[in-house]
PDB file of C-alpha atoms in Angstrom:
ATOM      1  CA  MET A   1     128.480 119.117  33.568  1.00 53.00           C
ATOM      2  CA  THR A   2     125.800 121.592  34.549  1.00 53.00           C
ATOM      3  CA  PHE A   3     123.234 118.810  34.798  1.00 49.00           C
ATOM      4  CA  GLN A   4     125.568 116.747  37.010  1.00 56.00           C
ATOM      5  CA  LYS A   5     126.226 119.738  39.299  1.00 55.00           C
ATOM      6  CA  GLU A   6     122.499 120.411  39.644  1.00 53.00           C
ATOM      7  CA  THR A   7     121.844 116.742  40.388  1.00 57.00           C
ATOM      8  CA  ALA A   8     124.554 116.708  43.059  1.00 55.00           C
ATOM      9  CA  SER A   9     123.167 119.944  44.506  1.00 56.00           C
ATOM     10  CA  ASN A  10     119.646 118.498  44.652  1.00 59.00           C
ATOM     11  CA  ALA A  11     120.964 115.369  46.373  1.00 54.00           C
ATOM     12  CA  LYS A  12     122.746 117.479  48.990  1.00 56.00           C
ATOM     13  CA  THR A  13     119.600 119.549  49.513  1.00 57.00           C
ATOM     14  CA  LYS A  14     117.497 116.422  50.047  1.00 52.00           C
ATOM     15  CA  GLU A  15     120.114 114.981  52.412  1.00 55.00           C
ATOM     16  CA  SER A  16     120.226 118.234  54.362  1.00 58.00           C
ATOM     17  CA  GLY A  17     116.425 118.313  54.536  1.00 56.00           C
ATOM     18  CA  PHE A  18     116.338 114.726  55.836  1.00 47.00           C
ATOM     19  CA  VAL A  19     118.941 115.510  58.517  1.00 48.00           C
ATOM     20  CA  GLU A  20     116.980 118.587  59.616  1.00 51.00           C
ATOM     21  CA  THR A  21     113.796 116.517  59.855  1.00 45.00           C
ATOM     22  CA  VAL A  22     115.543 113.878  61.980  1.00 44.00           C
ATOM     23  CA  LYS A  23     116.972 116.592  64.254  1.00 40.00           C
ATOM     24  CA  THR A  24     113.555 118.222  64.622  1.00 40.00           C
ATOM     25  CA  VAL A  25     111.897 114.923  65.540  1.00 38.00           C
ATOM     26  CA  PHE A  26     114.718 114.101  67.971  1.00 35.00           C
ATOM     27  CA  PHE A  27     114.466 117.407  69.813  1.00 33.00           C
ATOM     28  CA  ALA A  28     110.667 117.220  69.850  1.00 35.00           C
ATOM     29  CA  VAL A  29     110.831 113.774  71.481  1.00 35.00           C
ATOM     30  CA  LEU A  30     113.485 115.017  73.908  1.00 34.00           C
ATOM     31  CA  ILE A  31     111.342 117.993  74.941  1.00 36.00           C
ATOM     32  CA  ALA A  32     108.254 115.784  75.324  1.00 36.00           C
ATOM     33  CA  PHE A  33     110.269 113.351  77.443  1.00 38.00           C
ATOM     34  CA  GLY A  34     111.544 116.196  79.623  1.00 42.00           C
ATOM     35  CA  VAL A  35     108.103 117.748  80.152  1.00 42.00           C
ATOM     36  CA  ARG A  36     106.534 114.359  80.876  1.00 44.00           C
ATOM     37  CA  THR A  37     109.308 113.475  83.335  1.00 47.00           C
ATOM     38  CA  PHE A  38     109.961 116.736  85.163  1.00 46.00           C
ATOM     39  CA  ALA A  39     106.839 118.884  84.787  1.00 52.00           C
ATOM     40  CA  PHE A  40     103.368 117.598  83.915  1.00 67.00           C
ATOM     41  CA  GLU A  41     101.802 114.428  82.604  1.00 92.00           C
ATOM     42  CA  PRO A  42      98.216 114.022  81.355  1.00 94.00           C
ATOM     43  CA  PHE A  43      95.949 111.305  82.756  1.00 95.00           C
ATOM     44  CA  ASN A  44      92.346 110.364  82.153  1.00 94.00           C
ATOM     45  CA  ILE A  45      89.863 108.938  84.661  1.00 95.00           C
ATOM     46  CA  PRO A  46      88.508 105.499  83.644  1.00 93.00           C
ATOM     47  CA  SER A  47      86.598 104.605  86.841  1.00 94.00           C
ATOM     48  CA  GLY A  48      84.231 106.154  89.363  1.00 94.00           C
ATOM     49  CA  SER A  49      86.263 105.599  92.539  1.00 96.00           C
ATOM     50  CA  MET A  50      86.945 109.338  92.960  1.00 98.00           C
ATOM     51  CA  ILE A  51      83.389 110.578  92.371  1.00 97.00           C
ATOM     52  CA  PRO A  52      82.313 113.322  93.104  1.00 97.00           C
ATOM     53  CA  THR A  53      85.769 114.958  92.847  1.00 97.00           C
ATOM     54  CA  LEU A  54      86.673 113.269  89.566  1.00 97.00           C
ATOM     55  CA  LEU A  55      84.247 111.826  87.030  1.00 96.00           C
ATOM     56  CA  ILE A  56      84.694 109.120  84.428  1.00 95.00           C
ATOM     57  CA  GLY A  57      85.804 110.950  81.296  1.00 95.00           C
ATOM     58  CA  ASP A  58      87.802 113.660  83.066  1.00 97.00           C
ATOM     59  CA  TYR A  59      91.269 114.464  81.721  1.00 97.00           C
ATOM     60  CA  LEU A  60      93.749 116.105  84.073  1.00 96.00           C
ATOM     61  CA  PHE A  61      97.352 117.186  84.458  1.00 97.00           C
ATOM     62  CA  VAL A  62      99.526 115.740  87.228  1.00 96.00           C
ATOM     63  CA  SER A  63     102.545 117.694  88.481  1.00 93.00           C
ATOM     64  CA  LYS A  64     105.586 115.420  88.486  1.00 89.00           C
ATOM     65  CA  PHE A  65     107.698 117.741  90.664  1.00 85.00           C
ATOM     66  CA  SER A  66     105.332 117.727  93.661  1.00 85.00           C
ATOM     67  CA  TYR A  67     106.834 114.688  95.377  1.00 90.00           C
ATOM     68  CA  GLY A  68     110.240 114.542  93.710  1.00 83.00           C
ATOM     69  CA  TYR A  69     111.431 112.045  91.124  1.00 80.00           C
ATOM     70  CA  SER A  70     111.804 108.279  91.126  1.00 80.00           C
ATOM     71  CA  LYS A  71     111.852 105.540  88.505  1.00 77.00           C
ATOM     72  CA  HIS A  72     108.043 105.714  88.602  1.00 73.00           C
ATOM     73  CA  THR A  73     107.953 109.356  87.509  1.00 72.00           C
ATOM     74  CA  VAL A  74     110.421 109.037  84.638  1.00 67.00           C
ATOM     75  CA  GLY A  75     108.826 109.401  81.213  1.00 55.00           C
ATOM     76  CA  PHE A  76     107.880 106.103  79.547  1.00 53.00           C
ATOM     77  CA  GLY A  77     108.775 104.168  82.713  1.00 54.00           C
ATOM     78  CA  LEU A  78     112.519 103.970  82.087  1.00 55.00           C
ATOM     79  CA  PRO A  79     114.347 102.635  85.191  1.00 59.00           C
ATOM     80  CA  LEU A  80     117.146 105.208  85.098  1.00 57.00           C
ATOM     81  CA  PHE A  81     117.826 105.272  88.850  1.00 57.00           C
ATOM     82  CA  GLU A  82     116.738 103.897  92.224  1.00 64.00           C
ATOM     83  CA  GLY A  83     115.236 105.808  95.143  1.00 67.00           C
ATOM     84  CA  ARG A  84     113.806 109.331  95.026  1.00 72.00           C
ATOM     85  CA  ILE A  85     115.544 112.631  94.427  1.00 74.00           C
ATOM     86  CA  LEU A  86     114.294 116.076  95.456  1.00 63.00           C
ATOM     87  CA  GLY A  87     111.634 114.156  97.354  1.00 68.00           C
ATOM     88  CA  SER A  88     108.908 115.640  99.502  1.00 82.00           C
ATOM     89  CA  GLU A  89     106.155 113.986 101.504  1.00 89.00           C
ATOM     90  CA  PRO A  90     102.552 114.176 100.259  1.00 95.00           C
ATOM     91  CA  GLU A  91     100.131 116.223 102.327  1.00 96.00           C
ATOM     92  CA  ARG A  92      96.851 114.993 103.777  1.00 97.00           C
ATOM     93  CA  GLY A  93      94.107 115.623 101.274  1.00 97.00           C
ATOM     94  CA  ASP A  94      96.282 115.495  98.151  1.00 97.00           C
ATOM     95  CA  VAL A  95      94.749 113.712  95.174  1.00 98.00           C
ATOM     96  CA  ALA A  96      97.676 111.709  93.858  1.00 97.00           C
ATOM     97  CA  VAL A  97      98.535 109.342  91.026  1.00 96.00           C
ATOM     98  CA  PHE A  98     100.706 106.389  92.022  1.00 96.00           C
ATOM     99  CA  LYS A  99     101.888 103.060  90.718  1.00 94.00           C
ATOM    100  CA  LEU A 100      99.961 100.167  92.254  1.00 96.00           C
ATOM    101  CA  PRO A 101     102.354  98.521  94.750  1.00 95.00           C
ATOM    102  CA  ARG A 102     101.491  94.946  93.785  1.00 93.00           C
ATOM    103  CA  ASP A 103     102.687  95.355  90.192  1.00 92.00           C
ATOM    104  CA  ASN A 104     104.476  98.756  90.111  1.00 90.00           C
ATOM    105  CA  LYS A 105     102.923  99.359  86.681  1.00 90.00           C
ATOM    106  CA  THR A 106      99.229 100.189  86.966  1.00 94.00           C
ATOM    107  CA  ASP A 107      98.351 103.860  87.516  1.00 95.00           C
ATOM    108  CA  TYR A 108      95.868 104.540  90.331  1.00 97.00           C
ATOM    109  CA  ILE A 109      94.497 107.850  91.566  1.00 97.00           C
ATOM    110  CA  LYS A 110      93.242 108.292  95.136  1.00 98.00           C
ATOM    111  CA  ARG A 111      93.258 110.794  97.995  1.00 98.00           C
ATOM    112  CA  VAL A 112      96.017 110.696 100.618  1.00 98.00           C
ATOM    113  CA  VAL A 113      94.423 110.536 104.075  1.00 98.00           C
ATOM    114  CA  GLY A 114      97.162 108.900 106.159  1.00 98.00           C
ATOM    115  CA  LEU A 115     100.845 109.784 106.528  1.00 98.00           C
ATOM    116  CA  PRO A 116     103.766 107.729 107.916  1.00 97.00           C
ATOM    117  CA  GLY A 117     103.141 106.825 111.544  1.00 97.00           C
ATOM    118  CA  ASP A 118      99.384 107.487 111.430  1.00 98.00           C
ATOM    119  CA  SER A 119      96.757 105.061 112.665  1.00 98.00           C
ATOM    120  CA  ILE A 120      93.813 104.852 110.241  1.00 98.00           C
ATOM    121  CA  GLN A 121      90.459 103.188 110.859  1.00 98.00           C
ATOM    122  CA  MET A 122      86.918 103.326 109.473  1.00 98.00           C
ATOM    123  CA  ILE A 123      84.135 103.048 112.064  1.00 98.00           C
ATOM    124  CA  GLY A 124      80.538 103.197 110.850  1.00 97.00           C
ATOM    125  CA  GLY A 125      81.618 104.973 107.658  1.00 97.00           C
ATOM    126  CA  ILE A 126      83.532 107.648 109.583  1.00 98.00           C
ATOM    127  CA  LEU A 127      87.246 108.054 108.938  1.00 98.00           C
ATOM    128  CA  HIS A 128      89.335 108.028 112.120  1.00 98.00           C
ATOM    129  CA  ILE A 129      92.914 109.339 112.170  1.00 98.00           C
ATOM    130  CA  ASN A 130      95.022 108.581 115.249  1.00 98.00           C
ATOM    131  CA  GLY A 131      91.918 107.651 117.196  1.00 97.00           C
ATOM    132  CA  GLN A 132      90.001 110.847 116.381  1.00 98.00           C
ATOM    133  CA  PRO A 133      86.943 110.952 114.079  1.00 98.00           C
ATOM    134  CA  VAL A 134      87.307 113.193 111.042  1.00 98.00           C
ATOM    135  CA  LYS A 135      84.592 115.844 110.740  1.00 97.00           C
ATOM    136  CA  ARG A 136      81.904 114.909 108.220  1.00 97.00           C
ATOM    137  CA  GLU A 137      79.076 117.295 107.286  1.00 98.00           C
ATOM    138  CA  ARG A 138      75.971 116.147 105.389  1.00 98.00           C
ATOM    139  CA  ILE A 139      75.139 118.281 102.344  1.00 98.00           C
ATOM    140  CA  GLU A 140      72.862 117.932  99.321  1.00 97.00           C
ATOM    141  CA  ASP A 141      72.676 114.560  97.559  1.00 97.00           C
ATOM    142  CA  PHE A 142      74.967 113.817  94.665  1.00 96.00           C
ATOM    143  CA  VAL A 143      72.683 113.248  91.661  1.00 94.00           C
ATOM    144  CA  THR A 144      73.515 111.266  88.548  1.00 87.00           C
ATOM    145  CA  THR A 145      71.456 109.864  85.694  1.00 79.00           C
ATOM    146  CA  ASP A 146      71.539 106.219  84.640  1.00 73.00           C
ATOM    147  CA  SER A 147      71.360 104.847  81.084  1.00 68.00           C
ATOM    148  CA  LEU A 148      67.545 104.931  81.219  1.00 73.00           C
ATOM    149  CA  GLY A 149      67.473 108.589  82.190  1.00 75.00           C
ATOM    150  CA  ARG A 150      66.481 107.944  85.794  1.00 83.00           C
ATOM    151  CA  SER A 151      67.944 110.103  88.578  1.00 88.00           C
ATOM    152  CA  ILE A 152      70.123 108.350  91.140  1.00 90.00           C
ATOM    153  CA  ARG A 153      70.749 110.079  94.453  1.00 95.00           C
ATOM    154  CA  THR A 154      73.657 109.299  96.758  1.00 96.00           C
ATOM    155  CA  ALA A 155      74.346 110.787 100.178  1.00 97.00           C
ATOM    156  CA  GLN A 156      77.075 113.424  99.934  1.00 98.00           C
ATOM    157  CA  PHE A 157      79.273 114.878 102.673  1.00 98.00           C
ATOM    158  CA  ILE A 158      82.062 117.392 103.159  1.00 98.00           C
ATOM    159  CA  GLU A 159      84.942 115.742 104.976  1.00 98.00           C
ATOM    160  CA  THR A 160      87.532 117.945 106.726  1.00 98.00           C
ATOM    161  CA  LEU A 161      90.932 116.532 107.640  1.00 98.00           C
ATOM    162  CA  PRO A 162      92.943 117.622 110.709  1.00 96.00           C
ATOM    163  CA  ASN A 163      95.040 119.983 108.549  1.00 96.00           C
ATOM    164  CA  GLY A 164      91.894 121.809 107.389  1.00 96.00           C
ATOM    165  CA  ARG A 165      91.700 120.304 103.893  1.00 97.00           C
ATOM    166  CA  SER A 166      88.029 119.834 102.896  1.00 98.00           C
ATOM    167  CA  TYR A 167      86.526 117.917  99.977  1.00 98.00           C
ATOM    168  CA  ARG A 168      83.350 116.073  99.028  1.00 98.00           C
ATOM    169  CA  ILE A 169      82.754 112.360  99.416  1.00 98.00           C
ATOM    170  CA  ILE A 170      79.758 110.134  98.709  1.00 98.00           C
ATOM    171  CA  GLU A 171      78.470 107.170 100.729  1.00 97.00           C
ATOM    172  CA  GLU A 172      75.791 104.710  99.649  1.00 95.00           C
ATOM    173  CA  SER A 173      75.612 103.526 103.257  1.00 94.00           C
ATOM    174  CA  ASP A 174      77.703 103.461 106.421  1.00 95.00           C
ATOM    175  CA  ASN A 175      77.533  99.695 106.756  1.00 94.00           C
ATOM    176  CA  GLY A 176      79.347  98.513 103.645  1.00 92.00           C
ATOM    177  CA  PRO A 177      82.265  96.048 103.628  1.00 92.00           C
ATOM    178  CA  LEU A 178      84.834  98.853 103.925  1.00 96.00           C
ATOM    179  CA  ASP A 179      82.941 101.064 106.399  1.00 97.00           C
ATOM    180  CA  ASN A 180      84.255  99.181 109.446  1.00 97.00           C
ATOM    181  CA  THR A 181      87.909  98.177 109.389  1.00 97.00           C
ATOM    182  CA  PRO A 182      90.704  97.225 111.741  1.00 97.00           C
ATOM    183  CA  VAL A 183      93.302  99.844 112.665  1.00 98.00           C
ATOM    184  CA  PHE A 184      95.927 100.345 109.949  1.00 98.00           C
ATOM    185  CA  LYS A 185      99.299 101.611 111.208  1.00 98.00           C
ATOM    186  CA  VAL A 186     100.995 103.400 108.304  1.00 98.00           C
ATOM    187  CA  PRO A 187     104.668 102.332 108.027  1.00 98.00           C
ATOM    188  CA  ALA A 188     107.530 104.764 107.529  1.00 96.00           C
ATOM    189  CA  GLY A 189     107.927 105.797 103.897  1.00 94.00           C
ATOM    190  CA  ASN A 190     104.309 104.970 103.057  1.00 97.00           C
ATOM    191  CA  VAL A 191     100.915 106.677 102.850  1.00 98.00           C
ATOM    192  CA  PHE A 192      97.316 105.528 103.206  1.00 98.00           C
ATOM    193  CA  VAL A 193      94.975 106.376 100.325  1.00 98.00           C
ATOM    194  CA  MET A 194      91.207 106.232  99.827  1.00 98.00           C
ATOM    195  CA  GLY A 195      88.731 107.049  97.081  1.00 98.00           C
ATOM    196  CA  ASP A 196      86.116 109.769  97.589  1.00 98.00           C
ATOM    197  CA  ASN A 197      83.442 107.315  96.409  1.00 98.00           C
ATOM    198  CA  ARG A 198      83.815 105.434  99.671  1.00 97.00           C
ATOM    199  CA  ASP A 199      81.672 102.383  98.912  1.00 96.00           C
ATOM    200  CA  ASN A 200      83.078 101.891  95.410  1.00 95.00           C
ATOM    201  CA  SER A 201      86.817 102.262  95.762  1.00 97.00           C
ATOM    202  CA  LEU A 202      89.587  99.691  95.851  1.00 97.00           C
ATOM    203  CA  ASP A 203      92.162 101.417  98.044  1.00 98.00           C
ATOM    204  CA  SER A 204      94.415 101.049 101.101  1.00 98.00           C
ATOM    205  CA  ARG A 205      91.527  99.536 103.049  1.00 98.00           C
ATOM    206  CA  VAL A 206      92.074  96.395 100.951  1.00 98.00           C
ATOM    207  CA  PRO A 207      95.611  95.169 101.787  1.00 97.00           C
ATOM    208  CA  SER A 208      95.543  92.301  99.286  1.00 95.00           C
ATOM    209  CA  GLN A 209      94.837  94.627  96.363  1.00 95.00           C
ATOM    210  CA  VAL A 210      96.320  98.032  97.242  1.00 97.00           C
ATOM    211  CA  GLY A 211      97.370  98.400 100.871  1.00 97.00           C
ATOM    212  CA  PHE A 212      99.923 100.996 101.951  1.00 98.00           C
ATOM    213  CA  VAL A 213     101.499 102.969  99.114  1.00 97.00           C
ATOM    214  CA  PRO A 214     105.262 103.601  99.208  1.00 95.00           C
ATOM    215  CA  ILE A 215     106.031 107.287  98.677  1.00 93.00           C
ATOM    216  CA  GLU A 216     108.542 106.137  96.052  1.00 91.00           C
ATOM    217  CA  ASN A 217     105.548 104.915  93.996  1.00 93.00           C
ATOM    218  CA  MET A 218     104.062 108.402  93.828  1.00 93.00           C
ATOM    219  CA  VAL A 219     103.868 109.685  90.243  1.00 94.00           C
ATOM    220  CA  GLY A 220     102.541 113.150  91.048  1.00 93.00           C
ATOM    221  CA  ARG A 221      99.753 115.337  92.406  1.00 96.00           C
ATOM    222  CA  ALA A 222      96.570 115.983  90.420  1.00 96.00           C
ATOM    223  CA  GLU A 223      96.416 119.710  89.657  1.00 96.00           C
ATOM    224  CA  PHE A 224      93.616 120.655  87.240  1.00 94.00           C
ATOM    225  CA  LEU A 225      91.239 119.332  84.593  1.00 96.00           C
ATOM    226  CA  PHE A 226      91.956 120.315  81.014  1.00 96.00           C
ATOM    227  CA  PHE A 227      89.187 118.299  79.321  1.00 95.00           C
ATOM    228  CA  SER A 228      86.069 116.345  80.268  1.00 96.00           C
ATOM    229  CA  LEU A 229      83.640 114.217  78.259  1.00 95.00           C
ATOM    230  CA  ASP A 230      80.431 112.472  79.290  1.00 92.00           C
ATOM    231  CA  GLU A 231      80.901 108.858  80.314  1.00 90.00           C
ATOM    232  CA  GLY A 232      80.943 106.576  77.284  1.00 88.00           C
ATOM    233  CA  THR A 233      82.257 109.198  74.854  1.00 92.00           C
ATOM    234  CA  ARG A 234      85.679 108.446  73.377  1.00 91.00           C
ATOM    235  CA  PHE A 235      88.253 111.211  73.051  1.00 90.00           C
ATOM    236  CA  TYR A 236      88.549 110.620  69.292  1.00 90.00           C
ATOM    237  CA  GLU A 237      84.785 110.978  68.741  1.00 94.00           C
ATOM    238  CA  ILE A 238      85.121 114.657  67.901  1.00 93.00           C
ATOM    239  CA  TRP A 239      81.650 114.771  66.348  1.00 95.00           C
ATOM    240  CA  ARG A 240      80.183 114.148  69.817  1.00 94.00           C
ATOM    241  CA  TRP A 241      82.120 116.905  71.588  1.00 94.00           C
ATOM    242  CA  PRO A 242      79.553 119.701  71.033  1.00 93.00           C
ATOM    243  CA  VAL A 243      76.971 117.709  73.017  1.00 93.00           C
ATOM    244  CA  ASP A 244      79.107 115.602  75.388  1.00 94.00           C
ATOM    245  CA  LEU A 245      81.822 118.069  76.388  1.00 95.00           C
ATOM    246  CA  ARG A 246      81.444 119.095  80.046  1.00 95.00           C
ATOM    247  CA  PHE A 247      82.261 122.778  79.645  1.00 94.00           C
ATOM    248  CA  SER A 248      81.672 123.556  83.335  1.00 94.00           C
ATOM    249  CA  ARG A 249      84.520 121.243  84.381  1.00 95.00           C
ATOM    250  CA  LEU A 250      87.196 122.630  82.042  1.00 94.00           C
ATOM    251  CA  PHE A 251      90.266 124.061  83.816  1.00 93.00           C
ATOM    252  CA  ASN A 252      88.866 123.363  87.289  1.00 95.00           C
ATOM    253  CA  GLY A 253      91.489 122.747  89.951  1.00 93.00           C
ATOM    254  CA  VAL A 254      91.502 119.390  91.752  1.00 95.00           C
ATOM    255  CA  ARG A 255      90.962 119.830  95.489  1.00 89.00           C
TER     256      ARG A 255
END
């Protein structure tokens, strides 16, 4: 009898332990879902379209509450509702993550330069908003190193939007395919976005690929870097971190 009681007690203990484990996992997933949906979501930068602001290998947090919530901000892409709740309009100069309008799935990150009702045009590499050229100040070259160790210099500027937001951009030339464009009239409920690497960015200047971005497609605003590795280094290659970790970029705000 004693043996049977002990066996039954052990079975109950194991069952209780299993239930507790399931509950712990459930609540952990629920918390992760909530944080990812309503607070912050991590993203990494796979391309150079936002150089010099963001580099390939940067990891950053995006605030999900900045522009309100839509089906595009919900954790794991669950289509729980239509429209946007607690919505707010992006500001000029925001670096934002959004779902690419042509497939509503691919994450893109660009800078918002045009708001609903604005007229946007590039003339000779100079951004024009509502017919007025945006101030652009030449500063020191942006310098990178290629795979052979050679230095590559690119013209760098500080661009200042009408609301006073300033940031750095780079231009290989002012006569590239996207340096002279027609006038783009931003529709209601949309924004116009561009990459800071002006000659190497697929953005709203290319209507067939990106075009205007519905505000509903906004995932969130880029806030700060929490990790950064040299281009070509994988996150899981921990043995390379001591050499390839960009310590100077850690916890920098995105502006």
